[in-house]
Amino acid sequence: VGNRRPTGEWGHVKVRGAPTMSGYLLAPQQASPFDDEGWLFTGDEGRLDGDGYLYLRGRIDDAINRGGLKLMPAEVDAALMDHPGVREAVAFAIPHPSLGEDLAAAVVPARDPLVDQAVLNSFLAERLPGHMIPSLIVTVAEIPVEPSGKVARRRLAHRLSSVLRVQHEAPQGPIEELLVDLFQEVLADRMQPGWSAGRFTNFFLEGGDSLSAMRLLARLASRGWPDVPPRMLFERPTPAAFAATFVQPE
């Protein structure tokens, strides 16, 4: 902040000139949003292209730090809404025991039923880097908004807590049983005593990260699954989703 960024590089947006406000009407005691040179800090992140056009990619306060990798959730929103089955989408942070923050998304379907998370994650994987793929995508009838009509991303995890809770069900079939056993082996040191995985347990929401994912894939390989691409676990992070994609090797 305070230094002009090179063309094409993202940075904090400041503006000044006649159209800008002079202060906060109903909160004159609030600290001035202007710096010593008269620039107004907008709270947005943006970049300038070679022709001088300004592009915005989200509010700085909305940025999510996912294990040290920063992402702007508005970019995930836009990618999700490119899918024909999604009418509205909003990505937001949820707590994570090792990453600090993880990424979830709520979507309003454009038609019923909505395509499942694995399909949406595969769609996103063609458009976004891996750290911008949500660990959880939930379907909602509408996106919760504040009285102002805006979406408060930082409060969405609380407001959607009821749909973020995953129902526990016993595994069905040998593939799900194998995955449930491996989830419990790999995540045992991060779980409370008595914790058990189920067919809808999300590996990453329960504390898994890229390193523990590699350990899980190594154990899968030792049990006759040597060719599972790492991205498959990120796209299908539950035993049920995994089993729906793969068949038991010979």
PDB file of C-alpha atoms in Angstrom:
ATOM      1  CA  VAL A   1       0.000   0.000   0.000  1.00  0.00           C
ATOM      2  CA  GLY A   2       1.368   3.403  -0.960  1.00  0.00           C
ATOM      3  CA  ASN A   3       3.512   2.233  -3.892  1.00  0.00           C
ATOM      4  CA  ARG A   4       2.246   2.091  -7.459  1.00  0.00           C
ATOM      5  CA  ARG A   5       2.130  -1.513  -8.672  1.00  0.00           C
ATOM      6  CA  PRO A   6       3.479  -2.493 -12.098  1.00  0.00           C
ATOM      7  CA  THR A   7       0.955  -2.952 -14.901  1.00  0.00           C
ATOM      8  CA  GLY A   8      -0.895  -6.237 -14.517  1.00  0.00           C
ATOM      9  CA  GLU A   9       0.102  -6.798 -10.878  1.00  0.00           C
ATOM     10  CA  TRP A  10      -2.562  -6.974  -8.186  1.00  0.00           C
ATOM     11  CA  GLY A  11      -2.546  -4.434  -5.369  1.00  0.00           C
ATOM     12  CA  HIS A  12      -4.718  -2.364  -3.028  1.00  0.00           C
ATOM     13  CA  VAL A  13      -6.875   0.230  -4.788  1.00  0.00           C
ATOM     14  CA  LYS A  14      -6.727   3.934  -3.892  1.00  0.00           C
ATOM     15  CA  VAL A  15      -8.558   6.767  -5.660  1.00  0.00           C
ATOM     16  CA  ARG A  16      -8.728  10.534  -5.389  1.00  0.00           C
ATOM     17  CA  GLY A  17     -10.424  13.414  -7.145  1.00  0.00           C
ATOM     18  CA  ALA A  18     -13.652  15.390  -7.106  1.00  0.00           C
ATOM     19  CA  PRO A  19     -16.050  12.379  -7.220  1.00  0.00           C
ATOM     20  CA  THR A  20     -14.685  10.844  -4.002  1.00  0.00           C
ATOM     21  CA  MET A  21     -16.410  11.338  -0.655  1.00  0.00           C
ATOM     22  CA  SER A  22     -15.019  13.695   1.966  1.00  0.00           C
ATOM     23  CA  GLY A  23     -15.741  11.462   4.952  1.00  0.00           C
ATOM     24  CA  TYR A  24     -18.398   9.451   6.780  1.00  0.00           C
ATOM     25  CA  LEU A  25     -21.619  11.464   7.248  1.00  0.00           C
ATOM     26  CA  LEU A  26     -22.988   9.606  10.276  1.00  0.00           C
ATOM     27  CA  ALA A  27     -19.661   8.746  11.864  1.00  0.00           C
ATOM     28  CA  PRO A  28     -17.518  11.900  11.895  1.00  0.00           C
ATOM     29  CA  GLN A  29     -15.422  10.453  14.706  1.00  0.00           C
ATOM     30  CA  GLN A  30     -14.349   7.527  12.531  1.00  0.00           C
ATOM     31  CA  ALA A  31     -10.736   7.579  11.363  1.00  0.00           C
ATOM     32  CA  SER A  32     -10.262   9.291   8.012  1.00  0.00           C
ATOM     33  CA  PRO A  33     -10.173   6.907   5.031  1.00  0.00           C
ATOM     34  CA  PHE A  34      -7.700   9.247   3.292  1.00  0.00           C
ATOM     35  CA  ASP A  35      -3.928   9.149   3.459  1.00  0.00           C
ATOM     36  CA  ASP A  36      -1.667  12.199   3.784  1.00  0.00           C
ATOM     37  CA  GLU A  37      -1.715  12.740   0.008  1.00  0.00           C
ATOM     38  CA  GLY A  38      -5.502  12.694  -0.271  1.00  0.00           C
ATOM     39  CA  TRP A  39      -5.868   9.144  -1.607  1.00  0.00           C
ATOM     40  CA  LEU A  40      -8.974   7.194  -0.541  1.00  0.00           C
ATOM     41  CA  PHE A  41      -8.340   3.543   0.317  1.00  0.00           C
ATOM     42  CA  THR A  42     -11.348   1.691  -1.178  1.00  0.00           C
ATOM     43  CA  GLY A  43     -10.718  -1.706   0.421  1.00  0.00           C
ATOM     44  CA  ASP A  44     -10.618  -3.428  -2.976  1.00  0.00           C
ATOM     45  CA  GLU A  45      -7.879  -5.392  -4.687  1.00  0.00           C
ATOM     46  CA  GLY A  46      -7.308  -4.581  -8.345  1.00  0.00           C
ATOM     47  CA  ARG A  47      -4.870  -4.218 -11.227  1.00  0.00           C
ATOM     48  CA  LEU A  48      -4.386  -1.924 -14.206  1.00  0.00           C
ATOM     49  CA  ASP A  49      -3.959  -3.301 -17.718  1.00  0.00           C
ATOM     50  CA  GLY A  50      -1.774  -1.809 -20.436  1.00  0.00           C
ATOM     51  CA  ASP A  51      -4.582   0.521 -21.550  1.00  0.00           C
ATOM     52  CA  GLY A  52      -5.154   1.873 -18.055  1.00  0.00           C
ATOM     53  CA  TYR A  53      -8.372  -0.042 -17.338  1.00  0.00           C
ATOM     54  CA  LEU A  54      -8.899  -1.062 -13.727  1.00  0.00           C
ATOM     55  CA  TYR A  55      -9.958  -4.634 -12.911  1.00  0.00           C
ATOM     56  CA  LEU A  56     -11.233  -5.594  -9.450  1.00  0.00           C
ATOM     57  CA  ARG A  57     -11.210  -9.107  -8.004  1.00  0.00           C
ATOM     58  CA  GLY A  58     -12.706  -8.635  -4.576  1.00  0.00           C
ATOM     59  CA  ARG A  59     -12.634  -6.974  -1.189  1.00  0.00           C
ATOM     60  CA  ILE A  60      -9.359  -7.257   0.694  1.00  0.00           C
ATOM     61  CA  ASP A  61     -11.223  -8.098   3.907  1.00  0.00           C
ATOM     62  CA  ASP A  62     -12.764 -11.095   2.130  1.00  0.00           C
ATOM     63  CA  ALA A  63      -9.391 -12.649   1.252  1.00  0.00           C
ATOM     64  CA  ILE A  64      -8.944 -16.192   2.544  1.00  0.00           C
ATOM     65  CA  ASN A  65      -5.589 -17.482   3.808  1.00  0.00           C
ATOM     66  CA  ARG A  66      -5.717 -21.208   3.096  1.00  0.00           C
ATOM     67  CA  GLY A  67      -2.604 -22.638   4.663  1.00  0.00           C
ATOM     68  CA  GLY A  68      -0.502 -19.656   3.590  1.00  0.00           C
ATOM     69  CA  LEU A  69      -2.011 -19.418   0.099  1.00  0.00           C
ATOM     70  CA  LYS A  70      -4.121 -16.296  -0.354  1.00  0.00           C
ATOM     71  CA  LEU A  71      -7.217 -16.423  -2.538  1.00  0.00           C
ATOM     72  CA  MET A  72     -10.001 -14.002  -3.413  1.00  0.00           C
ATOM     73  CA  PRO A  73     -13.359 -15.773  -3.082  1.00  0.00           C
ATOM     74  CA  ALA A  74     -15.053 -13.568  -5.695  1.00  0.00           C
ATOM     75  CA  GLU A  75     -12.960 -15.348  -8.333  1.00  0.00           C
ATOM     76  CA  VAL A  76     -14.359 -18.688  -7.140  1.00  0.00           C
ATOM     77  CA  ASP A  77     -17.891 -17.222  -7.274  1.00  0.00           C
ATOM     78  CA  ALA A  78     -17.401 -16.204 -10.899  1.00  0.00           C
ATOM     79  CA  ALA A  79     -15.993 -19.577 -11.927  1.00  0.00           C
ATOM     80  CA  LEU A  80     -18.863 -21.459 -10.263  1.00  0.00           C
ATOM     81  CA  MET A  81     -21.453 -19.281 -11.973  1.00  0.00           C
ATOM     82  CA  ASP A  82     -19.948 -20.146 -15.338  1.00  0.00           C
ATOM     83  CA  HIS A  83     -21.441 -23.608 -14.839  1.00  0.00           C
ATOM     84  CA  PRO A  84     -24.907 -23.851 -16.446  1.00  0.00           C
ATOM     85  CA  GLY A  85     -26.307 -25.638 -13.391  1.00  0.00           C
ATOM     86  CA  VAL A  86     -25.483 -22.771 -10.990  1.00  0.00           C
ATOM     87  CA  ARG A  87     -27.584 -19.615 -10.712  1.00  0.00           C
ATOM     88  CA  GLU A  88     -25.834 -18.005  -7.723  1.00  0.00           C
ATOM     89  CA  ALA A  89     -22.667 -18.832  -5.826  1.00  0.00           C
ATOM     90  CA  VAL A  90     -20.660 -17.423  -2.961  1.00  0.00           C
ATOM     91  CA  ALA A  91     -17.380 -18.781  -1.611  1.00  0.00           C
ATOM     92  CA  PHE A  92     -16.375 -18.201   2.007  1.00  0.00           C
ATOM     93  CA  ALA A  93     -13.922 -19.223   4.709  1.00  0.00           C
ATOM     94  CA  ILE A  94     -14.513 -21.969   7.254  1.00  0.00           C
ATOM     95  CA  PRO A  95     -12.201 -22.854  10.174  1.00  0.00           C
ATOM     96  CA  HIS A  96      -9.614 -25.577   9.614  1.00  0.00           C
ATOM     97  CA  PRO A  97      -7.484 -27.219  12.342  1.00  0.00           C
ATOM     98  CA  SER A  98      -4.195 -27.158  10.411  1.00  0.00           C
ATOM     99  CA  LEU A  99      -4.677 -24.693   7.537  1.00  0.00           C
ATOM    100  CA  GLY A 100      -6.249 -21.990   9.680  1.00  0.00           C
ATOM    101  CA  GLU A 101      -8.895 -21.341   7.050  1.00  0.00           C
ATOM    102  CA  ASP A 102     -10.414 -23.609   4.434  1.00  0.00           C
ATOM    103  CA  LEU A 103     -12.686 -22.811   1.495  1.00  0.00           C
ATOM    104  CA  ALA A 104     -16.377 -23.637   1.187  1.00  0.00           C
ATOM    105  CA  ALA A 105     -19.028 -22.447  -1.246  1.00  0.00           C
ATOM    106  CA  ALA A 106     -22.804 -22.165  -1.214  1.00  0.00           C
ATOM    107  CA  VAL A 107     -24.638 -22.424  -4.528  1.00  0.00           C
ATOM    108  CA  VAL A 108     -28.211 -21.836  -5.634  1.00  0.00           C
ATOM    109  CA  PRO A 109     -29.053 -24.271  -8.440  1.00  0.00           C
ATOM    110  CA  ALA A 110     -30.280 -23.048 -11.788  1.00  0.00           C
ATOM    111  CA  ARG A 111     -32.192 -26.292 -12.153  1.00  0.00           C
ATOM    112  CA  ASP A 112     -33.141 -29.248  -9.986  1.00  0.00           C
ATOM    113  CA  PRO A 113     -31.298 -31.365  -9.082  1.00  0.00           C
ATOM    114  CA  LEU A 114     -27.957 -29.576  -8.910  1.00  0.00           C
ATOM    115  CA  VAL A 115     -24.902 -31.421 -10.187  1.00  0.00           C
ATOM    116  CA  ASP A 116     -22.874 -32.825  -7.301  1.00  0.00           C
ATOM    117  CA  GLN A 117     -19.726 -31.403  -5.752  1.00  0.00           C
ATOM    118  CA  ALA A 118     -17.399 -33.751  -7.640  1.00  0.00           C
ATOM    119  CA  VAL A 119     -18.727 -32.495 -10.977  1.00  0.00           C
ATOM    120  CA  LEU A 120     -18.449 -28.857  -9.895  1.00  0.00           C
ATOM    121  CA  ASN A 121     -14.927 -29.387  -8.553  1.00  0.00           C
ATOM    122  CA  SER A 122     -13.876 -31.026 -11.829  1.00  0.00           C
ATOM    123  CA  PHE A 123     -15.347 -28.026 -13.643  1.00  0.00           C
ATOM    124  CA  LEU A 124     -13.428 -25.620 -11.385  1.00  0.00           C
ATOM    125  CA  ALA A 125     -10.180 -27.595 -11.733  1.00  0.00           C
ATOM    126  CA  GLU A 126     -10.126 -26.669 -15.426  1.00  0.00           C
ATOM    127  CA  ARG A 127     -10.377 -22.962 -14.587  1.00  0.00           C
ATOM    128  CA  LEU A 128      -8.686 -22.364 -11.236  1.00  0.00           C
ATOM    129  CA  PRO A 129      -5.508 -23.423  -9.393  1.00  0.00           C
ATOM    130  CA  GLY A 130      -5.837 -26.235  -6.869  1.00  0.00           C
ATOM    131  CA  HIS A 131      -5.877 -24.034  -3.757  1.00  0.00           C
ATOM    132  CA  MET A 132      -9.040 -22.339  -5.081  1.00  0.00           C
ATOM    133  CA  ILE A 133     -11.089 -25.558  -5.248  1.00  0.00           C
ATOM    134  CA  PRO A 134     -13.604 -25.641  -2.348  1.00  0.00           C
ATOM    135  CA  SER A 135     -13.386 -28.474   0.154  1.00  0.00           C
ATOM    136  CA  LEU A 136     -17.150 -28.294   0.554  1.00  0.00           C
ATOM    137  CA  ILE A 137     -19.953 -27.096  -1.722  1.00  0.00           C
ATOM    138  CA  VAL A 138     -23.458 -26.949  -0.259  1.00  0.00           C
ATOM    139  CA  THR A 139     -26.756 -26.318  -2.019  1.00  0.00           C
ATOM    140  CA  VAL A 140     -29.056 -23.624  -0.602  1.00  0.00           C
ATOM    141  CA  ALA A 141     -32.383 -22.172  -1.702  1.00  0.00           C
ATOM    142  CA  GLU A 142     -30.964 -18.660  -1.409  1.00  0.00           C
ATOM    143  CA  ILE A 143     -27.764 -16.938  -0.343  1.00  0.00           C
ATOM    144  CA  PRO A 144     -28.121 -15.267   3.082  1.00  0.00           C
ATOM    145  CA  VAL A 145     -27.657 -11.491   2.919  1.00  0.00           C
ATOM    146  CA  GLU A 146     -27.368  -8.693   5.455  1.00  0.00           C
ATOM    147  CA  PRO A 147     -30.109  -6.045   5.926  1.00  0.00           C
ATOM    148  CA  SER A 148     -28.152  -3.875   3.481  1.00  0.00           C
ATOM    149  CA  GLY A 149     -28.613  -6.553   0.806  1.00  0.00           C
ATOM    150  CA  LYS A 150     -24.925  -7.425   0.765  1.00  0.00           C
ATOM    151  CA  VAL A 151     -23.354 -10.818   1.400  1.00  0.00           C
ATOM    152  CA  ALA A 152     -21.187 -10.836   4.524  1.00  0.00           C
ATOM    153  CA  ARG A 153     -18.741 -13.621   3.674  1.00  0.00           C
ATOM    154  CA  ARG A 154     -17.102 -13.610   7.085  1.00  0.00           C
ATOM    155  CA  ARG A 155     -20.427 -14.502   8.723  1.00  0.00           C
ATOM    156  CA  LEU A 156     -21.566 -17.126   6.228  1.00  0.00           C
ATOM    157  CA  ALA A 157     -19.939 -20.060   8.034  1.00  0.00           C
ATOM    158  CA  HIS A 158     -22.028 -19.189  11.095  1.00  0.00           C
ATOM    159  CA  ARG A 159     -25.224 -18.452   9.180  1.00  0.00           C
ATOM    160  CA  LEU A 160     -24.976 -21.701   7.191  1.00  0.00           C
ATOM    161  CA  SER A 161     -23.785 -23.833  10.113  1.00  0.00           C
ATOM    162  CA  SER A 162     -26.815 -26.135   9.901  1.00  0.00           C
ATOM    163  CA  VAL A 163     -26.103 -27.154   6.281  1.00  0.00           C
ATOM    164  CA  LEU A 164     -22.356 -27.323   6.815  1.00  0.00           C
ATOM    165  CA  ARG A 165     -22.759 -30.131   9.349  1.00  0.00           C
ATOM    166  CA  VAL A 166     -22.275 -33.462   7.611  1.00  0.00           C
ATOM    167  CA  GLN A 167     -24.572 -36.319   8.539  1.00  0.00           C
ATOM    168  CA  HIS A 168     -22.691 -39.383   9.747  1.00  0.00           C
ATOM    169  CA  GLU A 169     -23.515 -42.627   7.947  1.00  0.00           C
ATOM    170  CA  ALA A 170     -21.746 -45.971   7.967  1.00  0.00           C
ATOM    171  CA  PRO A 171     -19.790 -46.895   4.807  1.00  0.00           C
ATOM    172  CA  GLN A 172     -21.499 -48.919   2.100  1.00  0.00           C
ATOM    173  CA  GLY A 173     -19.444 -51.439   0.172  1.00  0.00           C
ATOM    174  CA  PRO A 174     -15.746 -52.405   0.240  1.00  0.00           C
ATOM    175  CA  ILE A 175     -14.369 -49.227  -1.351  1.00  0.00           C
ATOM    176  CA  GLU A 176     -16.104 -46.926   1.122  1.00  0.00           C
ATOM    177  CA  GLU A 177     -15.050 -49.199   3.990  1.00  0.00           C
ATOM    178  CA  LEU A 178     -11.425 -48.999   2.833  1.00  0.00           C
ATOM    179  CA  LEU A 179     -11.527 -45.218   2.585  1.00  0.00           C
ATOM    180  CA  VAL A 180     -13.166 -44.837   5.998  1.00  0.00           C
ATOM    181  CA  ASP A 181     -10.446 -47.021   7.560  1.00  0.00           C
ATOM    182  CA  LEU A 182      -7.693 -44.992   5.877  1.00  0.00           C
ATOM    183  CA  PHE A 183      -9.273 -41.671   6.852  1.00  0.00           C
ATOM    184  CA  GLN A 184      -9.223 -42.805  10.470  1.00  0.00           C
ATOM    185  CA  GLU A 185      -5.610 -43.993  10.244  1.00  0.00           C
ATOM    186  CA  VAL A 186      -4.274 -40.821   8.623  1.00  0.00           C
ATOM    187  CA  LEU A 187      -6.334 -38.334  10.659  1.00  0.00           C
ATOM    188  CA  ALA A 188      -6.252 -40.140  14.013  1.00  0.00           C
ATOM    189  CA  ASP A 189      -3.741 -37.730  15.604  1.00  0.00           C
ATOM    190  CA  ARG A 190      -5.949 -34.741  14.783  1.00  0.00           C
ATOM    191  CA  MET A 191      -9.257 -36.096  16.040  1.00  0.00           C
ATOM    192  CA  GLN A 192     -10.890 -36.236  19.442  1.00  0.00           C
ATOM    193  CA  PRO A 193     -11.065 -39.639  21.179  1.00  0.00           C
ATOM    194  CA  GLY A 194     -14.017 -41.605  19.899  1.00  0.00           C
ATOM    195  CA  TRP A 195     -14.140 -39.845  16.518  1.00  0.00           C
ATOM    196  CA  SER A 196     -15.014 -42.051  13.565  1.00  0.00           C
ATOM    197  CA  ALA A 197     -15.293 -41.388   9.857  1.00  0.00           C
ATOM    198  CA  GLY A 198     -18.385 -42.123   7.764  1.00  0.00           C
ATOM    199  CA  ARG A 199     -19.253 -42.335   4.108  1.00  0.00           C
ATOM    200  CA  PHE A 200     -19.820 -38.555   3.901  1.00  0.00           C
ATOM    201  CA  THR A 201     -16.782 -37.532   5.967  1.00  0.00           C
ATOM    202  CA  ASN A 202     -14.849 -34.856   4.073  1.00  0.00           C
ATOM    203  CA  PHE A 203     -11.121 -35.589   4.361  1.00  0.00           C
ATOM    204  CA  PHE A 204     -10.066 -31.953   4.243  1.00  0.00           C
ATOM    205  CA  LEU A 205     -12.759 -30.552   6.502  1.00  0.00           C
ATOM    206  CA  GLU A 206     -11.726 -33.058   9.165  1.00  0.00           C
ATOM    207  CA  GLY A 207      -8.156 -31.744   9.231  1.00  0.00           C
ATOM    208  CA  GLY A 208      -6.583 -33.236   6.113  1.00  0.00           C
ATOM    209  CA  ASP A 209      -4.153 -31.177   4.062  1.00  0.00           C
ATOM    210  CA  SER A 210      -1.871 -31.767   1.075  1.00  0.00           C
ATOM    211  CA  LEU A 211       0.729 -33.672   3.116  1.00  0.00           C
ATOM    212  CA  SER A 212      -1.762 -35.986   4.785  1.00  0.00           C
ATOM    213  CA  ALA A 213      -3.444 -36.459   1.396  1.00  0.00           C
ATOM    214  CA  MET A 214      -0.154 -37.812   0.047  1.00  0.00           C
ATOM    215  CA  ARG A 215       0.044 -40.218   2.986  1.00  0.00           C
ATOM    216  CA  LEU A 216      -3.474 -41.388   2.245  1.00  0.00           C
ATOM    217  CA  LEU A 217      -2.652 -41.968  -1.432  1.00  0.00           C
ATOM    218  CA  ALA A 218       0.482 -43.903  -0.455  1.00  0.00           C
ATOM    219  CA  ARG A 219      -1.624 -46.196   1.736  1.00  0.00           C
ATOM    220  CA  LEU A 220      -4.120 -46.608  -1.084  1.00  0.00           C
ATOM    221  CA  ALA A 221      -1.259 -47.632  -3.393  1.00  0.00           C
ATOM    222  CA  SER A 222      -0.064 -50.229  -0.879  1.00  0.00           C
ATOM    223  CA  ARG A 223      -3.555 -51.728  -0.929  1.00  0.00           C
ATOM    224  CA  GLY A 224      -3.737 -52.106  -4.681  1.00  0.00           C
ATOM    225  CA  TRP A 225      -4.656 -48.592  -5.821  1.00  0.00           C
ATOM    226  CA  PRO A 226      -1.386 -47.318  -7.344  1.00  0.00           C
ATOM    227  CA  ASP A 227      -2.756 -44.995 -10.005  1.00  0.00           C
ATOM    228  CA  VAL A 228      -5.145 -42.647  -8.181  1.00  0.00           C
ATOM    229  CA  PRO A 229      -4.359 -39.076  -9.346  1.00  0.00           C
ATOM    230  CA  PRO A 230      -3.892 -36.693  -6.394  1.00  0.00           C
ATOM    231  CA  ARG A 231      -6.491 -34.321  -7.816  1.00  0.00           C
ATOM    232  CA  MET A 232      -9.157 -37.029  -7.434  1.00  0.00           C
ATOM    233  CA  LEU A 233      -9.017 -36.786  -3.648  1.00  0.00           C
ATOM    234  CA  PHE A 234      -9.411 -33.011  -3.831  1.00  0.00           C
ATOM    235  CA  GLU A 235     -12.334 -33.306  -6.229  1.00  0.00           C
ATOM    236  CA  ARG A 236     -13.964 -36.270  -4.412  1.00  0.00           C
ATOM    237  CA  PRO A 237     -12.928 -35.922  -0.766  1.00  0.00           C
ATOM    238  CA  THR A 238     -15.525 -38.269   0.782  1.00  0.00           C
ATOM    239  CA  PRO A 239     -15.611 -42.076   0.683  1.00  0.00           C
ATOM    240  CA  ALA A 240     -19.036 -41.952  -0.989  1.00  0.00           C
ATOM    241  CA  ALA A 241     -17.880 -39.633  -3.776  1.00  0.00           C
ATOM    242  CA  PHE A 242     -14.673 -41.605  -4.298  1.00  0.00           C
ATOM    243  CA  ALA A 243     -16.508 -44.943  -4.473  1.00  0.00           C
ATOM    244  CA  ALA A 244     -18.993 -43.551  -6.988  1.00  0.00           C
ATOM    245  CA  THR A 245     -16.112 -42.848  -9.367  1.00  0.00           C
ATOM    246  CA  PHE A 246     -13.793 -45.800  -9.042  1.00  0.00           C
ATOM    247  CA  VAL A 247     -14.256 -49.538  -9.201  1.00  0.00           C
ATOM    248  CA  GLN A 248     -12.394 -52.068  -7.100  1.00  0.00           C
ATOM    249  CA  PRO A 249      -9.115 -53.001  -8.862  1.00  0.00           C
ATOM    250  CA  GLU A 250      -8.574 -56.631  -9.866  1.00  0.00           C
TER     251      GLU A 250
END
